[in-house]
Short mmCIF file of C-alpha atoms in Angstrom, two decimals:
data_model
loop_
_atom_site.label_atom_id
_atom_site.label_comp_id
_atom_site.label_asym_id
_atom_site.label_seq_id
_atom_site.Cartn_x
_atom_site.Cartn_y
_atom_site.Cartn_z
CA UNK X 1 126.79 120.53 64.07
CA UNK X 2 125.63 117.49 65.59
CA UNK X 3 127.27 113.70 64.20
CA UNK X 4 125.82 110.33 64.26
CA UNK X 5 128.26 107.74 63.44
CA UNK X 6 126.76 104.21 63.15
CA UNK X 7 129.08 101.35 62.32
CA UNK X 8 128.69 97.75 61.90
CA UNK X 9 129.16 96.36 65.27
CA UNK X 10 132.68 95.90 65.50
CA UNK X 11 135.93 97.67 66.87
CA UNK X 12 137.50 97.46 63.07
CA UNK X 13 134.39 99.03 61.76
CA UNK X 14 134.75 102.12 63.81
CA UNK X 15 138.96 102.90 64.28
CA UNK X 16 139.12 103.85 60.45
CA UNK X 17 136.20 106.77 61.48
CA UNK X 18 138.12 107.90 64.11
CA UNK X 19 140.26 110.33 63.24
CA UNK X 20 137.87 112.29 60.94
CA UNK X 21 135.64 112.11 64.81
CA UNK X 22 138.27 114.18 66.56
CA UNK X 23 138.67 116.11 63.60
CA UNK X 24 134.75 117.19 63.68
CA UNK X 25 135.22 117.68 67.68
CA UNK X 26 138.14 119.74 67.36
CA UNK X 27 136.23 122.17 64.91
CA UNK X 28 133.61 122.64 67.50
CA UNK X 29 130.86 119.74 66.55
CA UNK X 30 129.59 117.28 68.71
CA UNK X 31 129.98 113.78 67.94
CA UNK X 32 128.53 110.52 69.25
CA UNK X 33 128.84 106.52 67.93
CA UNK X 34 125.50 104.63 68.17
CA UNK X 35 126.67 100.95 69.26
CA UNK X 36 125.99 97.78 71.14
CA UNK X 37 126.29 97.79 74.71
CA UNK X 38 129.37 95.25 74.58
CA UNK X 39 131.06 97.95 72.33
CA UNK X 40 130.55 101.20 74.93
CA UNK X 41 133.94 100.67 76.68
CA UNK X 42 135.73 100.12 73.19
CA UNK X 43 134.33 103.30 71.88
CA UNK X 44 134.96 105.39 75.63
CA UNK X 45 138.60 103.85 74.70
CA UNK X 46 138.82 106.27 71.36
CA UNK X 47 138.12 109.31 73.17
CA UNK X 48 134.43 109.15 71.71
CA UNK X 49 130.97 109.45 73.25
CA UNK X 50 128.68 107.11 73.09
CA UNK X 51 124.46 105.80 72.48
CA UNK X 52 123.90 102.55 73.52
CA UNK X 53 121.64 100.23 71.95
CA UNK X 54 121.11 97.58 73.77
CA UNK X 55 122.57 93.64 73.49
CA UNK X 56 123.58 92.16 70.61
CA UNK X 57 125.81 89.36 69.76
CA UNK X 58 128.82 89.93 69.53
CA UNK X 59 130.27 89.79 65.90
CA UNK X 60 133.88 88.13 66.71
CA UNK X 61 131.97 85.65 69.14
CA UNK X 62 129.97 84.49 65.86
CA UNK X 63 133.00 84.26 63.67
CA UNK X 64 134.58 82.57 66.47
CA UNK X 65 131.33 79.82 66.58
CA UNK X 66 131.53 79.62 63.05
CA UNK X 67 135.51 78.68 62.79
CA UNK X 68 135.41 76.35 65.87
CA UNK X 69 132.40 74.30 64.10
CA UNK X 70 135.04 73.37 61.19
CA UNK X 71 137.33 71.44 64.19
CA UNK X 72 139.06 72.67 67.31
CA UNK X 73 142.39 73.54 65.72
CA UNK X 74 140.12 74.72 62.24
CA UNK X 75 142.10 78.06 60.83
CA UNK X 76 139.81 80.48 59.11
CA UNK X 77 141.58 79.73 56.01
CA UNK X 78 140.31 76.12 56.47
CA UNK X 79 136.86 77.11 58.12
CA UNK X 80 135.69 79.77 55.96
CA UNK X 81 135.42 80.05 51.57
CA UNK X 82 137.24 81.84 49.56
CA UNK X 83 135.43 84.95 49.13
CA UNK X 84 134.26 85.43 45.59
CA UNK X 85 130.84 87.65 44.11
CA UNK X 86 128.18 85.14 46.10
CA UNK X 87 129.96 85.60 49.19
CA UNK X 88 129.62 89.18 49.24
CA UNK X 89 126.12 89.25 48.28
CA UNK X 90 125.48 86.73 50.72
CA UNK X 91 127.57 88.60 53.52
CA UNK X 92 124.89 91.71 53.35
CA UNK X 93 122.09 89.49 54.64
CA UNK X 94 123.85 89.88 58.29
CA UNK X 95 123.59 93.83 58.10
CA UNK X 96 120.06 94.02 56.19
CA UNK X 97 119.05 91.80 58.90
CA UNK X 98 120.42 93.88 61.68
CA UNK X 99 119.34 97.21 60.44
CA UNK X 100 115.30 95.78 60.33
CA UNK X 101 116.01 94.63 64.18
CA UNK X 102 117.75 97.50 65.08
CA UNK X 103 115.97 100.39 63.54
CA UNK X 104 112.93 101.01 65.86
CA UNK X 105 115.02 101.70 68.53
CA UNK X 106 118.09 103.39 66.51
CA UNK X 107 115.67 105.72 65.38
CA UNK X 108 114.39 106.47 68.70
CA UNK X 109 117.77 107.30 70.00
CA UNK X 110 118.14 109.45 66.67
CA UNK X 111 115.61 111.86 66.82
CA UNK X 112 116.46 112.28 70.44
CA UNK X 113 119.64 113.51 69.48
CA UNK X 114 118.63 115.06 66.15
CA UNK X 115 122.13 114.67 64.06
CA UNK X 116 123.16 117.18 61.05
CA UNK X 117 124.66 114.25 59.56
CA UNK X 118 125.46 110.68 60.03
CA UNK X 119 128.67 109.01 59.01
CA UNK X 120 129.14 104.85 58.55
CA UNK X 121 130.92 102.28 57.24
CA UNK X 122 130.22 100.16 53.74
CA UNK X 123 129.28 97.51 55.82
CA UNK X 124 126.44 99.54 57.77
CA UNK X 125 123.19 99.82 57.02
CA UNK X 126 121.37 101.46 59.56
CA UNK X 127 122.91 104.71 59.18
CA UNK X 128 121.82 105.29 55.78
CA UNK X 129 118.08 104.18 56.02
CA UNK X 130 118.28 106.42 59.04
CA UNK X 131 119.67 109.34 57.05
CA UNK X 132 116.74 108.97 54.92
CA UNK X 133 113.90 109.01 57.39
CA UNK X 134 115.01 112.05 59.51
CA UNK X 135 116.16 113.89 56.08
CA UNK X 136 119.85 113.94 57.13
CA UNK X 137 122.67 113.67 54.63
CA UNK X 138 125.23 110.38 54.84
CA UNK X 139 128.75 110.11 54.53
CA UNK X 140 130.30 106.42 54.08
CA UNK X 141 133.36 106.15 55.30
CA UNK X 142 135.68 103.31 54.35
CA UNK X 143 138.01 101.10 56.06
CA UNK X 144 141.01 100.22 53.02
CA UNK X 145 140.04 98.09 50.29
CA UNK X 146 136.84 98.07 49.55
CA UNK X 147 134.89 94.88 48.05
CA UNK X 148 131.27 95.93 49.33
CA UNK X 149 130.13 96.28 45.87
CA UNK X 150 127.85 95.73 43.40
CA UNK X 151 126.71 92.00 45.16
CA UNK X 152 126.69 93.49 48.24
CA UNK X 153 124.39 96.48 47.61
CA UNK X 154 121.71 93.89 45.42
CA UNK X 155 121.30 92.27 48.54
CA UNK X 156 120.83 95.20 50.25
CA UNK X 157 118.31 96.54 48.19
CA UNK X 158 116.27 93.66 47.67
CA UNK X 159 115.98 93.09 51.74
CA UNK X 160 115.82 97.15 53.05
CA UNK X 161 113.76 98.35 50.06
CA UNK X 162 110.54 97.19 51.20
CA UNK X 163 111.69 98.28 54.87
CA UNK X 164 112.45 101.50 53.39
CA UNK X 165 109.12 101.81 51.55
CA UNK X 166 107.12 101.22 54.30
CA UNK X 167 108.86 104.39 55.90
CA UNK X 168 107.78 106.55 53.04
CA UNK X 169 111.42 106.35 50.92
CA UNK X 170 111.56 104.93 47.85
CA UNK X 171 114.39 102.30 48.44
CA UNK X 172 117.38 102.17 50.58
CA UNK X 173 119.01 105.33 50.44
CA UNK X 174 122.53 106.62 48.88
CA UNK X 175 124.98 108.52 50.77
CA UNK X 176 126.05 111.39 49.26
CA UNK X 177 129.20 111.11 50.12
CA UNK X 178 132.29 108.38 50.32
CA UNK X 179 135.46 109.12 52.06
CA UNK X 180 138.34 107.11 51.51
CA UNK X 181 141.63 106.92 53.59
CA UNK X 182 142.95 103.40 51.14
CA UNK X 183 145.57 105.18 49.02
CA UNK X 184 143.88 105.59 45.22
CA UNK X 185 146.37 102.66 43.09
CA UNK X 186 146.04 100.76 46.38
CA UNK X 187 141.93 100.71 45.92
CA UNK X 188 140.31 98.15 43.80
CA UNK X 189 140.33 98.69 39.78
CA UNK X 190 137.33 100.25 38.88
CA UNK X 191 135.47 101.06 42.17
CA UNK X 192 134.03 104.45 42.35
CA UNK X 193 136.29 107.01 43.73
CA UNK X 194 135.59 108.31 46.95
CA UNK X 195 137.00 111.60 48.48
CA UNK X 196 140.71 110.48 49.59
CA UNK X 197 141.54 111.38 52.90
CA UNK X 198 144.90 111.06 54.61
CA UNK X 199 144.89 107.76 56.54
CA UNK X 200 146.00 108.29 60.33
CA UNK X 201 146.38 105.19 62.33
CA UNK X 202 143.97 104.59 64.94
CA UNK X 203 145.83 101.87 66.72
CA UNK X 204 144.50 102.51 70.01
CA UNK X 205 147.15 104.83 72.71
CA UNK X 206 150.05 103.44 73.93
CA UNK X 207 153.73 104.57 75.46
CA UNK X 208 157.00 104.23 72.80
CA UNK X 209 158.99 101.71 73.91
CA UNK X 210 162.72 103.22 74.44
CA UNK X 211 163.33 100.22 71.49
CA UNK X 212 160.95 102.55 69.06
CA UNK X 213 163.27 105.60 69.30
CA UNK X 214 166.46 104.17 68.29
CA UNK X 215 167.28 102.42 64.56
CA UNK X 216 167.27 99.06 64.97
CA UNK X 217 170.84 97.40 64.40
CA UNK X 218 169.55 94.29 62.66
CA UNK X 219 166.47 93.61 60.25
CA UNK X 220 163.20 93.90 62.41
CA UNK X 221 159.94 92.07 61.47
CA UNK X 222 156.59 92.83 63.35
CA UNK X 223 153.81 89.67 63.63
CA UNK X 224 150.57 91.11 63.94
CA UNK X 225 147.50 88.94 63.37
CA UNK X 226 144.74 91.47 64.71
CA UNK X 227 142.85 91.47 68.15
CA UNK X 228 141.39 87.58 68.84
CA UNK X 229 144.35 85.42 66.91
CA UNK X 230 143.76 82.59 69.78
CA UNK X 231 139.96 83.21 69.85
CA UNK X 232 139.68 83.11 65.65
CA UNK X 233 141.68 79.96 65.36
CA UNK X 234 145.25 81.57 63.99
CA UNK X 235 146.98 80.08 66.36
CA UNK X 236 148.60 77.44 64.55
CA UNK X 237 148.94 80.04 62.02
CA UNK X 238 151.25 82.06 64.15
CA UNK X 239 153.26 78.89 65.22
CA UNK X 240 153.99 78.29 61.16
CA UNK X 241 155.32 82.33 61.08
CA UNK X 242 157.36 81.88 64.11
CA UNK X 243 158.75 78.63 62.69
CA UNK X 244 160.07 80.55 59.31
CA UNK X 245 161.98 83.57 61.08
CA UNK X 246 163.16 80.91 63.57
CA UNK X 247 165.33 79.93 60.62
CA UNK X 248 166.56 83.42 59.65
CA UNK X 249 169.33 84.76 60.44
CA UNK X 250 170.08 87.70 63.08
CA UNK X 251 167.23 89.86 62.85
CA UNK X 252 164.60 90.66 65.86
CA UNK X 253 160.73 90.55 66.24
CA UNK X 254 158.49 92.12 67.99
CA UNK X 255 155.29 90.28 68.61
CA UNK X 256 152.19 92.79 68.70
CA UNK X 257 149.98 90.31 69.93
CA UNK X 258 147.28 90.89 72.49
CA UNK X 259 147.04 88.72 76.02
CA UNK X 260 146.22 85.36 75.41
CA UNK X 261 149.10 83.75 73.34
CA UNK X 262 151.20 81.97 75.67
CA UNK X 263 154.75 82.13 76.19
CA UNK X 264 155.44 78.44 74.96
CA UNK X 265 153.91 79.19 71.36
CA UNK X 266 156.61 81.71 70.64
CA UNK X 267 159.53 79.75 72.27
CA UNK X 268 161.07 78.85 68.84
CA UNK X 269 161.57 82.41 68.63
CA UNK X 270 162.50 83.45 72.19
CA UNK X 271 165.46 84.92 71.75
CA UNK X 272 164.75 86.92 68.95
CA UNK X 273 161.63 88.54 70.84
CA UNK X 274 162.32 92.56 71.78
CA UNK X 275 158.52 92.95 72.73
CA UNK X 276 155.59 91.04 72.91
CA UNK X 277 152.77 93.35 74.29
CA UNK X 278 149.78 94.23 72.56
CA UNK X 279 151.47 97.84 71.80
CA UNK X 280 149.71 99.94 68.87
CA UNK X 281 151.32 99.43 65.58
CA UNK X 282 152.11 103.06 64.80
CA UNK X 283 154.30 103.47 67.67
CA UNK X 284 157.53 101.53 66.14
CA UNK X 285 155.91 100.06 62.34
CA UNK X 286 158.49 103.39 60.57
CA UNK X 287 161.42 101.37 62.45
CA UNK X 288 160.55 97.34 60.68
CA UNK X 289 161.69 95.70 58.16
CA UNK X 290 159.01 94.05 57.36
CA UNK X 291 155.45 93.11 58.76
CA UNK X 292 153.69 89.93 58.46
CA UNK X 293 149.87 89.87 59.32
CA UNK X 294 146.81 88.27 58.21
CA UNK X 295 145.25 90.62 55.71
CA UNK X 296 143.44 93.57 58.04
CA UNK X 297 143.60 96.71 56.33
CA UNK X 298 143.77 98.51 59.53
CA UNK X 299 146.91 96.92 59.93
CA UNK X 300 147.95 96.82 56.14
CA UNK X 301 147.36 100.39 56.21
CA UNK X 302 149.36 101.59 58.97
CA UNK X 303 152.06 99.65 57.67
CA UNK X 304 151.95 102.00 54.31
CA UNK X 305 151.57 104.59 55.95
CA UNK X 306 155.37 103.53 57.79
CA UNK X 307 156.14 102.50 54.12
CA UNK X 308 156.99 98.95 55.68
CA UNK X 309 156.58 95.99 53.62
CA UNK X 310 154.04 93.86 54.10
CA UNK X 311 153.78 89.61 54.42
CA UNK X 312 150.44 88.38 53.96
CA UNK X 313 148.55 85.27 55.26
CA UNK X 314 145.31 85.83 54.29
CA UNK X 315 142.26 83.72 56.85
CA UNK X 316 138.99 85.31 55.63
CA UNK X 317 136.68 87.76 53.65
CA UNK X 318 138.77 91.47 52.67
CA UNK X 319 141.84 89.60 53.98
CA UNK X 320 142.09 88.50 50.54
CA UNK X 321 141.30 91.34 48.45
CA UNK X 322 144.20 93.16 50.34
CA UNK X 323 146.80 90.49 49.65
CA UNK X 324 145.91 90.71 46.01
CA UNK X 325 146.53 94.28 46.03
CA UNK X 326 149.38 94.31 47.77
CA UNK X 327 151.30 91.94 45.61
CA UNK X 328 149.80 93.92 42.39
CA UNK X 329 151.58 97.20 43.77
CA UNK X 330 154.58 95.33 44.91
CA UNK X 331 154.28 96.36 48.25
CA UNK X 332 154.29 92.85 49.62
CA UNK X 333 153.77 89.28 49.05
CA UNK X 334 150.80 86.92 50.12
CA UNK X 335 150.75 83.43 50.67
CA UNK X 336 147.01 81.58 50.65
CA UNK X 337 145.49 78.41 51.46
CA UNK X 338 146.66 76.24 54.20
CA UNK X 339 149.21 74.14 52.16
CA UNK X 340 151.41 77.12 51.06
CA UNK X 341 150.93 78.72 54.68
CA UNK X 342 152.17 75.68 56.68
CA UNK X 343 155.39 75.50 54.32
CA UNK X 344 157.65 77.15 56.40
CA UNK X 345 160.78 77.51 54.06
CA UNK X 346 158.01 79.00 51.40
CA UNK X 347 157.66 81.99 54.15
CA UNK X 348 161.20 81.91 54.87
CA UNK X 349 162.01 82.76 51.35
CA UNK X 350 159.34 85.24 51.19
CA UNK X 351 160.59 86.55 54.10
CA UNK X 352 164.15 87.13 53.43
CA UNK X 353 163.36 88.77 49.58
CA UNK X 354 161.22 91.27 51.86
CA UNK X 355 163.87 92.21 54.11
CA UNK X 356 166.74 92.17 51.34
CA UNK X 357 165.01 92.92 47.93
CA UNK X 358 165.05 96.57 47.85
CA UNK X 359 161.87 96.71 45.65
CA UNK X 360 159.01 96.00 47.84
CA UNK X 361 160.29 98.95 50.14
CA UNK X 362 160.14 101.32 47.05
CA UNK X 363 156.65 100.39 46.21
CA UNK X 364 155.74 101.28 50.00
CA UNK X 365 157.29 104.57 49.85
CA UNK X 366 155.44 105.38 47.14
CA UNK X 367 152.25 104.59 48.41
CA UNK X 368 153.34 106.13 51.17
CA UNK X 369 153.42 109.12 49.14
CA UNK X 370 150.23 108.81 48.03
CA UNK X 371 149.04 108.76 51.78
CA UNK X 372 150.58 111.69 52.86
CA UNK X 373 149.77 113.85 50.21
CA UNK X 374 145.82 113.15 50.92
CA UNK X 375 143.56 115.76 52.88
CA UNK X 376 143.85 115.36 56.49
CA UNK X 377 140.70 114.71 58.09
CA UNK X 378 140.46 118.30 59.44
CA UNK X 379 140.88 119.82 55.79
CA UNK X 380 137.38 117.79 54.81
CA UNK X 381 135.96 119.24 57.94
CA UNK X 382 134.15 122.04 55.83
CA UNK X 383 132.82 120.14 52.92
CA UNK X 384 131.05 118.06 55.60
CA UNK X 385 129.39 120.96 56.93
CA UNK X 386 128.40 122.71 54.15
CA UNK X 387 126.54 118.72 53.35
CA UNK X 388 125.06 119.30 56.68
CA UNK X 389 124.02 122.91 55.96
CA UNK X 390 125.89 124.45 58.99
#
């Protein structure tokens, strides 16, 4: 069996995917990631092969142009709105837009290849207009909590229908299938339900520190604010986090931060620091306390999946459907808008009922649970081929 997976155009889009990718290559199938030319080494990085399509912009770069434009120290919180039903429907004009550009030569690259079956993300469009003209089957695969809803998918329809009509379909296509590795009480209230899948993180590779192997002696907390926090404006954001646990007691932190933050901006917390590398979360998250991070389900979910609670400061779009969630299953806390973010004994507080409250931990396990007792990503292996007809 042959597999297309086409994402939206950034890393985040595709990690969530790629697990259920080796699981498809280590049954025997071969599987390949249409993407932007920027993206190829990111996607070589997974173990995965690769299509290129050409330039595009890239997405953070935008985000980044669109956060700096609100004032040089702007945070997204400050930059970017709230996201409510508008904002999603607007948010599908970027995709619908890219998937008209895109699909002449997507499609050329498709047929070349000739896929059994094509797997995306909500966010993607491409893939399931394309799964329509060559007759191939769709799976959408999501990445945690899952707004990309019913504004979302108007939009959608009333830009790709006509697109879609002109190539003999009816209207922008369904996938037949949705997979979902977001635990089911974690998920949105009244979404569909997808197919739940076990989430494995897909952090990137790594070596375990010798810190990771032992139990930690005092409370550990991990600050995590995704890949660009310096290029996406959170660093002032990280300076009001470091403030808070400067005023904790003994406990240690580990910093999984990516080059770029400089020394200096930690140095409140200096000597609590064990680690500040750009290490992959699932190599130490079972062995925190507590994580605090700005709303990525990538990283939300890999904390669950260490049943480790979570600390959320929301910036921008899902960040703040997963804080609401996580405070709903009492996994966490979140703390929004810039006022409430920059009051550093507000986190403090937070911070301490996290690490000595013994009920947010509880709620993790459970949802930890929940995760473990999903279908790996090899066990859905055969419903996806019998979808392809292999």
């Amino acid at each position: 069996m042959r597999v297309l997976i086409s994402t939206w155009p950034a890393s985040g889009h595709l990690q969530p995917i790629v697990p259920l990718s080796w699981a498809l290559r280590g049954a025997g199938h071969e599987v390949v990631v249409t993407t932007p030319q920027h993206l190829v080494p990111f996607v070589k990085s997974t173990g995965l092969d690769a299509i290129a399509l050409g330039e595009e912009q890239d997405q953070k770069m935008m985000l980044q142009g669109i956060i700096q434009q609100a004032g040089e120290n702007a945070s997204p919180a400050e930059a970017l709105p709230r996201p409510d039903r508008q904002f999603w429907g607007n948010i599908a004009y970027g995709p619908a837009g890219r998937t008209a550009e895109v699909l002449p030569l997507l499609l050329e690259k498709a047929k070349a290849f000739a896929p059994d079956l094509i797997v995306s993300d909500p966010m993607d469009l491409s893939g399931r207009l394309l799964g329509g003209i060559l007759g191939v089957p769709v799976v959408r695969h999501r990445w945690g909590v899952d707004p990309l809803t019913e504004a979302f998918e108007e939009t959608a329809h009333m830009v790709l229908d006509p697109v879609a009509q002109q190539m003999g379909l009816t209207g922008l296509p369904e996938p037949e299938l949705t997979i979902d590795p977001c635990p089911p009480s974690f998920q949105l209230p009244g979404l569909e339900q997808g197919r739940p899948v076990r989430y494995l993180p897909s952090n990137g590779f790594g070596a375990v520190p010798a810190w990771a192997l032992e139990e930690p002696s005092k409370p550990r907390i991990c600050v995590s604010f995704g890949s660009m926090p310096k290029e996406l404006g959170m660093r002032k954001v990280l300076g009001w986090v470091y403030e808070a646990i400067a005023r904790l007691g003994d406990v240690e932190v580990v910093l999984a931060v990516p080059n770029g933050i400089d020394a200096e901006d930690h140095s409140v917390i200096a000597d609590k620091v064990i680690s500040s590398s750009h290490l992959p979360l699932n190599l130490f998250m079972r062995t925190c306390s507590v994580i605090v991070h700005h709303g990525g389900s990538g990283t939300g979910l890999t904390a669950l999946n260490a049943a480790t609670p979570q600390l959320v400061l929301p910036q921008f779009a899902d960040h703040f459907p997963w804080a609401e969630r996580l405070e709903a299953t009492g996994a966490g806390a979140f703390v929004e808008g810039t006022e409430k973010q920059q009051d550093v004994s507000f986190i403090q507080d937070l911070l301490e009922e996290l690490i000595h409250k013994p009920e947010a931990k509880e709620a993790s396990l459970a949802l930890q649970a929940e995760i473990h007792g999903a279908p790996s990503p090899a066990a859905l292996v055969p419903e996806l081929e019998a979808l392809a007809g292999v």
